[in-house]
Amino acid sequence: WYGKYSLPTAIFPSDPSVRPAALWLAAAVEVHTAKEVFAVNGTNQRLKCTFSSSSPVSQDLIVTWNFQPEDLSSHEQVFHYQKGPCKPPAGRFKERVTWDGNIERNDVSIIIWNLQPSDNGTFTCQVINFPDVHGTIGEVRLRVVHKVSFSEIHFLAVAIGSASVLMIIVVAAVIICRQRRRKARDKRMEVADAELKEKESLKMSEEKEPIPLED
């Protein structure tokens, strides 16, 4: 479907003697992307791509996004822009990619919707801004991480909560046990002190009793 888009021939005159001059005047386009992006399975991710050019933004600007999975099994076209965004009519990204750029700000970003593990791979962003037809190609590696389900979160929360409650119960039991032991020890000490005082009192009473005189 991209075959119908071709580079304008204005910069490639039919006279071969003129072509070297045209190519010599062409400057490079620098494309900028993040090296790596992480996203959660099932969410949407904006793939940012900007460019800089020595020439003003052309009305014939061409932007091409491609994708290569991690297994390097294929090289798939994702999105195309030429005088307006063109969504892919087929492929894994059909109905899952939208334009999110701003040509006036040199922004040619896109959004991938409902990310899947099969979307792990490298996305390339290429910009042609006539007469700048040569330049770098931006590459961003997308990593789709596993989405934690509600049941897993619930199980984890219950496990942490149960462990916390169990720890509180154990600590409370230890504190109560120590308090009871301390009370029992204090009780024994009180009883021992009372018995000691009683014995001393009896001893003192016996010492104070008068000795009877013999006739």
mmCIF file of C-alpha atoms in Angstrom:
data_model
loop_
_atom_site.group_PDB
_atom_site.id
_atom_site.type_symbol
_atom_site.label_atom_id
_atom_site.label_comp_id
_atom_site.label_asym_id
_atom_site.label_seq_id
_atom_site.Cartn_x
_atom_site.Cartn_y
_atom_site.Cartn_z
ATOM 1 C CA TRP A 1 0.000 0.000 0.000
ATOM 2 C CA TYR A 2 2.991 2.287 0.318
ATOM 3 C CA GLY A 3 3.934 1.618 -3.273
ATOM 4 C CA LYS A 4 1.709 4.404 -4.542
ATOM 5 C CA TYR A 5 3.788 6.973 -2.665
ATOM 6 C CA SER A 6 6.881 7.980 -4.600
ATOM 7 C CA LEU A 7 9.490 10.652 -4.215
ATOM 8 C CA PRO A 8 8.828 13.761 -6.343
ATOM 9 C CA THR A 9 11.113 13.866 -9.342
ATOM 10 C CA ALA A 10 11.695 17.605 -9.091
ATOM 11 C CA ILE A 11 14.944 17.095 -7.224
ATOM 12 C CA PHE A 12 16.146 14.498 -9.735
ATOM 13 C CA PRO A 13 16.239 16.259 -13.131
ATOM 14 C CA SER A 14 16.176 14.100 -16.225
ATOM 15 C CA ASP A 15 19.464 15.581 -17.407
ATOM 16 C CA PRO A 16 22.214 13.437 -15.803
ATOM 17 C CA SER A 17 24.645 16.369 -15.864
ATOM 18 C CA VAL A 18 22.451 18.269 -13.423
ATOM 19 C CA ARG A 19 21.904 15.444 -10.905
ATOM 20 C CA PRO A 20 25.258 15.645 -9.115
ATOM 21 C CA ALA A 21 24.660 19.304 -8.302
ATOM 22 C CA ALA A 22 21.183 18.535 -6.937
ATOM 23 C CA LEU A 23 22.493 15.722 -4.785
ATOM 24 C CA TRP A 24 25.379 17.855 -3.579
ATOM 25 C CA LEU A 25 22.964 20.562 -2.427
ATOM 26 C CA ALA A 26 20.881 18.076 -0.448
ATOM 27 C CA ALA A 27 21.512 18.209 3.300
ATOM 28 C CA ALA A 28 20.948 15.587 5.990
ATOM 29 C CA VAL A 29 17.900 15.170 8.214
ATOM 30 C CA GLU A 30 18.565 14.225 11.830
ATOM 31 C CA VAL A 31 15.877 12.067 13.436
ATOM 32 C CA HIS A 32 15.589 11.797 17.223
ATOM 33 C CA THR A 33 13.850 9.048 19.222
ATOM 34 C CA ALA A 34 14.181 7.436 22.631
ATOM 35 C CA LYS A 35 16.441 4.385 22.685
ATOM 36 C CA GLU A 36 14.044 2.242 24.711
ATOM 37 C CA VAL A 37 10.464 2.527 25.924
ATOM 38 C CA PHE A 38 8.630 0.345 28.458
ATOM 39 C CA ALA A 39 4.849 -0.050 28.397
ATOM 40 C CA VAL A 40 2.306 -2.226 30.192
ATOM 41 C CA ASN A 41 0.437 -4.890 28.272
ATOM 42 C CA GLY A 42 -2.995 -3.654 27.178
ATOM 43 C CA THR A 43 -2.165 0.065 27.432
ATOM 44 C CA ASN A 44 -1.400 2.698 24.807
ATOM 45 C CA GLN A 45 2.053 4.115 24.156
ATOM 46 C CA ARG A 46 3.177 7.245 22.334
ATOM 47 C CA LEU A 47 6.321 6.696 20.297
ATOM 48 C CA LYS A 48 7.937 10.097 20.115
ATOM 49 C CA CYS A 49 9.956 11.049 17.052
ATOM 50 C CA THR A 50 11.264 14.496 16.165
ATOM 51 C CA PHE A 51 13.562 15.703 13.436
ATOM 52 C CA SER A 52 15.793 18.622 12.540
ATOM 53 C CA SER A 53 16.526 19.816 9.027
ATOM 54 C CA SER A 54 18.502 22.603 7.437
ATOM 55 C CA SER A 55 15.527 23.307 5.178
ATOM 56 C CA PRO A 56 12.042 24.560 6.104
ATOM 57 C CA VAL A 57 9.410 21.895 6.523
ATOM 58 C CA SER A 58 8.317 20.907 3.049
ATOM 59 C CA GLN A 59 4.752 20.282 1.963
ATOM 60 C CA ASP A 60 6.079 17.104 0.419
ATOM 61 C CA LEU A 61 7.416 15.845 3.765
ATOM 62 C CA ILE A 62 7.404 12.043 4.006
ATOM 63 C CA VAL A 63 7.401 10.105 7.277
ATOM 64 C CA THR A 64 7.659 6.324 7.422
ATOM 65 C CA TRP A 65 7.364 4.166 10.530
ATOM 66 C CA ASN A 66 8.454 0.512 10.289
ATOM 67 C CA PHE A 67 8.558 -2.346 12.787
ATOM 68 C CA GLN A 68 10.746 -5.402 13.262
ATOM 69 C CA PRO A 69 9.843 -7.933 15.991
ATOM 70 C CA GLU A 70 12.425 -9.294 18.398
ATOM 71 C CA ASP A 71 12.678 -12.585 16.535
ATOM 72 C CA LEU A 72 13.626 -10.647 13.360
ATOM 73 C CA SER A 73 11.033 -12.683 11.483
ATOM 74 C CA SER A 74 9.684 -9.833 9.388
ATOM 75 C CA HIS A 75 9.944 -6.141 8.607
ATOM 76 C CA GLU A 76 6.498 -4.567 8.723
ATOM 77 C CA GLN A 77 5.351 -1.102 7.742
ATOM 78 C CA VAL A 78 3.431 0.621 10.529
ATOM 79 C CA PHE A 79 2.505 4.139 9.415
ATOM 80 C CA HIS A 80 3.018 6.569 6.559
ATOM 81 C CA TYR A 81 2.667 10.326 6.264
ATOM 82 C CA GLN A 82 2.671 12.225 2.989
ATOM 83 C CA LYS A 83 0.568 15.374 2.743
ATOM 84 C CA GLY A 84 -1.407 13.885 5.609
ATOM 85 C CA PRO A 85 -1.474 10.759 7.819
ATOM 86 C CA CYS A 86 -2.193 7.437 6.118
ATOM 87 C CA LYS A 87 -3.321 4.570 8.330
ATOM 88 C CA PRO A 88 -2.274 1.035 7.396
ATOM 89 C CA PRO A 89 -5.078 -0.937 5.692
ATOM 90 C CA ALA A 90 -3.693 -4.275 6.890
ATOM 91 C CA GLY A 91 -1.196 -5.852 9.279
ATOM 92 C CA ARG A 92 -0.898 -6.210 13.027
ATOM 93 C CA PHE A 93 -1.182 -2.442 13.547
ATOM 94 C CA LYS A 94 -4.357 -1.978 11.545
ATOM 95 C CA GLU A 95 -6.797 0.142 13.620
ATOM 96 C CA ARG A 96 -4.147 0.283 16.354
ATOM 97 C CA VAL A 97 -1.958 3.189 15.261
ATOM 98 C CA THR A 98 -2.816 6.890 15.062
ATOM 99 C CA TRP A 99 -0.930 10.027 14.132
ATOM 100 C CA ASP A 100 0.083 12.194 17.091
ATOM 101 C CA GLY A 101 2.606 14.504 15.468
ATOM 102 C CA ASN A 102 2.819 18.177 14.602
ATOM 103 C CA ILE A 103 4.718 18.889 11.402
ATOM 104 C CA GLU A 104 5.087 22.585 12.219
ATOM 105 C CA ARG A 105 6.958 21.601 15.381
ATOM 106 C CA ASN A 106 9.021 18.912 13.646
ATOM 107 C CA ASP A 107 7.131 16.255 15.591
ATOM 108 C CA VAL A 108 6.224 13.044 13.728
ATOM 109 C CA SER A 109 5.136 10.887 16.666
ATOM 110 C CA ILE A 110 2.543 8.123 16.616
ATOM 111 C CA ILE A 111 0.478 6.249 19.219
ATOM 112 C CA ILE A 112 0.221 2.456 19.355
ATOM 113 C CA TRP A 113 -3.020 1.302 20.994
ATOM 114 C CA ASN A 114 -3.724 -1.823 23.046
ATOM 115 C CA LEU A 115 -0.158 -3.063 23.216
ATOM 116 C CA GLN A 116 0.458 -6.811 23.096
ATOM 117 C CA PRO A 117 3.546 -8.934 23.903
ATOM 118 C CA SER A 118 3.890 -9.523 20.159
ATOM 119 C CA ASP A 119 4.620 -5.791 19.796
ATOM 120 C CA ASN A 120 8.016 -6.230 21.424
ATOM 121 C CA GLY A 121 10.609 -5.134 18.930
ATOM 122 C CA THR A 122 12.223 -2.165 17.215
ATOM 123 C CA PHE A 123 10.319 0.694 15.597
ATOM 124 C CA THR A 124 12.100 2.895 13.080
ATOM 125 C CA CYS A 125 11.183 6.451 12.143
ATOM 126 C CA GLN A 126 12.408 7.860 8.826
ATOM 127 C CA VAL A 127 11.866 11.438 7.655
ATOM 128 C CA ILE A 128 12.442 12.933 4.199
ATOM 129 C CA ASN A 129 12.156 16.716 4.050
ATOM 130 C CA PHE A 130 12.857 17.871 0.500
ATOM 131 C CA PRO A 131 15.441 18.814 -0.569
ATOM 132 C CA ASP A 132 16.956 17.003 2.471
ATOM 133 C CA VAL A 133 16.575 13.429 1.310
ATOM 134 C CA HIS A 134 19.375 11.835 3.300
ATOM 135 C CA GLY A 135 19.824 11.502 7.032
ATOM 136 C CA THR A 136 19.628 9.327 10.093
ATOM 137 C CA ILE A 137 16.835 6.878 10.946
ATOM 138 C CA GLY A 138 15.470 6.933 14.463
ATOM 139 C CA GLU A 139 15.178 3.611 16.292
ATOM 140 C CA VAL A 140 13.209 2.965 19.472
ATOM 141 C CA ARG A 141 12.985 -0.425 21.133
ATOM 142 C CA LEU A 142 9.598 -1.161 22.670
ATOM 143 C CA ARG A 143 9.323 -3.523 25.623
ATOM 144 C CA VAL A 144 5.814 -4.601 26.595
ATOM 145 C CA VAL A 145 5.809 -5.814 30.190
ATOM 146 C CA HIS A 146 3.262 -8.152 31.750
ATOM 147 C CA LYS A 147 0.223 -6.500 33.257
ATOM 148 C CA VAL A 148 -0.463 -7.554 36.839
ATOM 149 C CA SER A 149 -4.051 -8.749 37.050
ATOM 150 C CA PHE A 150 -6.465 -7.698 39.797
ATOM 151 C CA SER A 151 -6.563 -11.241 41.200
ATOM 152 C CA GLU A 152 -2.778 -11.231 41.606
ATOM 153 C CA ILE A 153 -2.876 -7.835 43.289
ATOM 154 C CA HIS A 154 -5.715 -9.020 45.532
ATOM 155 C CA PHE A 155 -3.814 -12.175 46.453
ATOM 156 C CA LEU A 156 -0.683 -10.157 47.202
ATOM 157 C CA ALA A 157 -2.636 -7.687 49.330
ATOM 158 C CA VAL A 158 -4.303 -10.535 51.259
ATOM 159 C CA ALA A 159 -0.947 -12.249 51.798
ATOM 160 C CA ILE A 160 0.689 -9.061 53.064
ATOM 161 C CA GLY A 161 -2.338 -8.247 55.215
ATOM 162 C CA SER A 162 -2.429 -11.735 56.713
ATOM 163 C CA ALA A 163 1.286 -11.643 57.470
ATOM 164 C CA SER A 164 0.905 -8.241 59.108
ATOM 165 C CA VAL A 165 -2.056 -9.402 61.218
ATOM 166 C CA LEU A 166 -0.168 -12.543 62.237
ATOM 167 C CA MET A 167 2.851 -10.496 63.241
ATOM 168 C CA ILE A 168 0.664 -8.149 65.306
ATOM 169 C CA ILE A 169 -0.962 -11.130 67.038
ATOM 170 C CA VAL A 170 2.426 -12.666 67.845
ATOM 171 C CA VAL A 171 3.786 -9.377 69.219
ATOM 172 C CA ALA A 172 0.619 -8.816 71.260
ATOM 173 C CA ALA A 173 0.815 -12.354 72.648
ATOM 174 C CA VAL A 174 4.456 -11.862 73.671
ATOM 175 C CA ILE A 175 3.649 -8.567 75.382
ATOM 176 C CA ILE A 176 0.641 -10.052 77.213
ATOM 177 C CA CYS A 177 2.698 -13.083 78.279
ATOM 178 C CA ARG A 178 5.469 -10.859 79.657
ATOM 179 C CA GLN A 179 2.967 -8.701 81.512
ATOM 180 C CA ARG A 180 1.354 -11.758 83.080
ATOM 181 C CA ARG A 181 4.735 -13.133 84.123
ATOM 182 C CA ARG A 182 5.663 -9.797 85.635
ATOM 183 C CA LYS A 183 2.375 -9.638 87.549
ATOM 184 C CA ALA A 184 2.830 -13.215 88.807
ATOM 185 C CA ARG A 185 6.401 -12.417 89.908
ATOM 186 C CA ASP A 186 5.252 -9.267 91.685
ATOM 187 C CA LYS A 187 2.482 -11.271 93.358
ATOM 188 C CA ARG A 188 4.964 -13.871 94.614
ATOM 189 C CA MET A 189 7.260 -11.144 95.909
ATOM 190 C CA GLU A 190 4.340 -9.520 97.758
ATOM 191 C CA VAL A 191 3.369 -12.835 99.341
ATOM 192 C CA ALA A 192 6.971 -13.541 100.313
ATOM 193 C CA ASP A 193 7.338 -10.068 101.847
ATOM 194 C CA ALA A 194 4.087 -10.508 103.769
ATOM 195 C CA GLU A 195 5.195 -13.888 105.095
ATOM 196 C CA LEU A 196 8.588 -12.478 106.095
ATOM 197 C CA LYS A 197 6.975 -9.558 107.905
ATOM 198 C CA GLU A 198 4.596 -11.919 109.688
ATOM 199 C CA LYS A 199 7.490 -14.113 110.874
ATOM 200 C CA GLU A 200 9.441 -11.096 112.095
ATOM 201 C CA SER A 201 6.343 -9.840 113.898
ATOM 202 C CA LEU A 202 5.849 -13.204 115.650
ATOM 203 C CA LYS A 203 9.504 -13.335 116.619
ATOM 204 C CA MET A 204 9.373 -9.874 118.106
ATOM 205 C CA SER A 205 6.197 -10.789 120.006
ATOM 206 C CA GLU A 206 7.848 -13.869 121.464
ATOM 207 C CA GLU A 207 10.840 -11.863 122.589
ATOM 208 C CA LYS A 208 8.624 -9.319 124.377
ATOM 209 C CA GLU A 209 6.593 -11.891 126.368
ATOM 210 C CA PRO A 210 7.541 -11.746 130.140
ATOM 211 C CA ILE A 211 9.289 -14.726 131.673
ATOM 212 C CA PRO A 212 7.218 -16.101 134.646
ATOM 213 C CA LEU A 213 8.955 -16.005 138.104
ATOM 214 C CA GLU A 214 9.425 -19.289 140.017
ATOM 215 C CA ASP A 215 8.004 -19.566 143.572
#
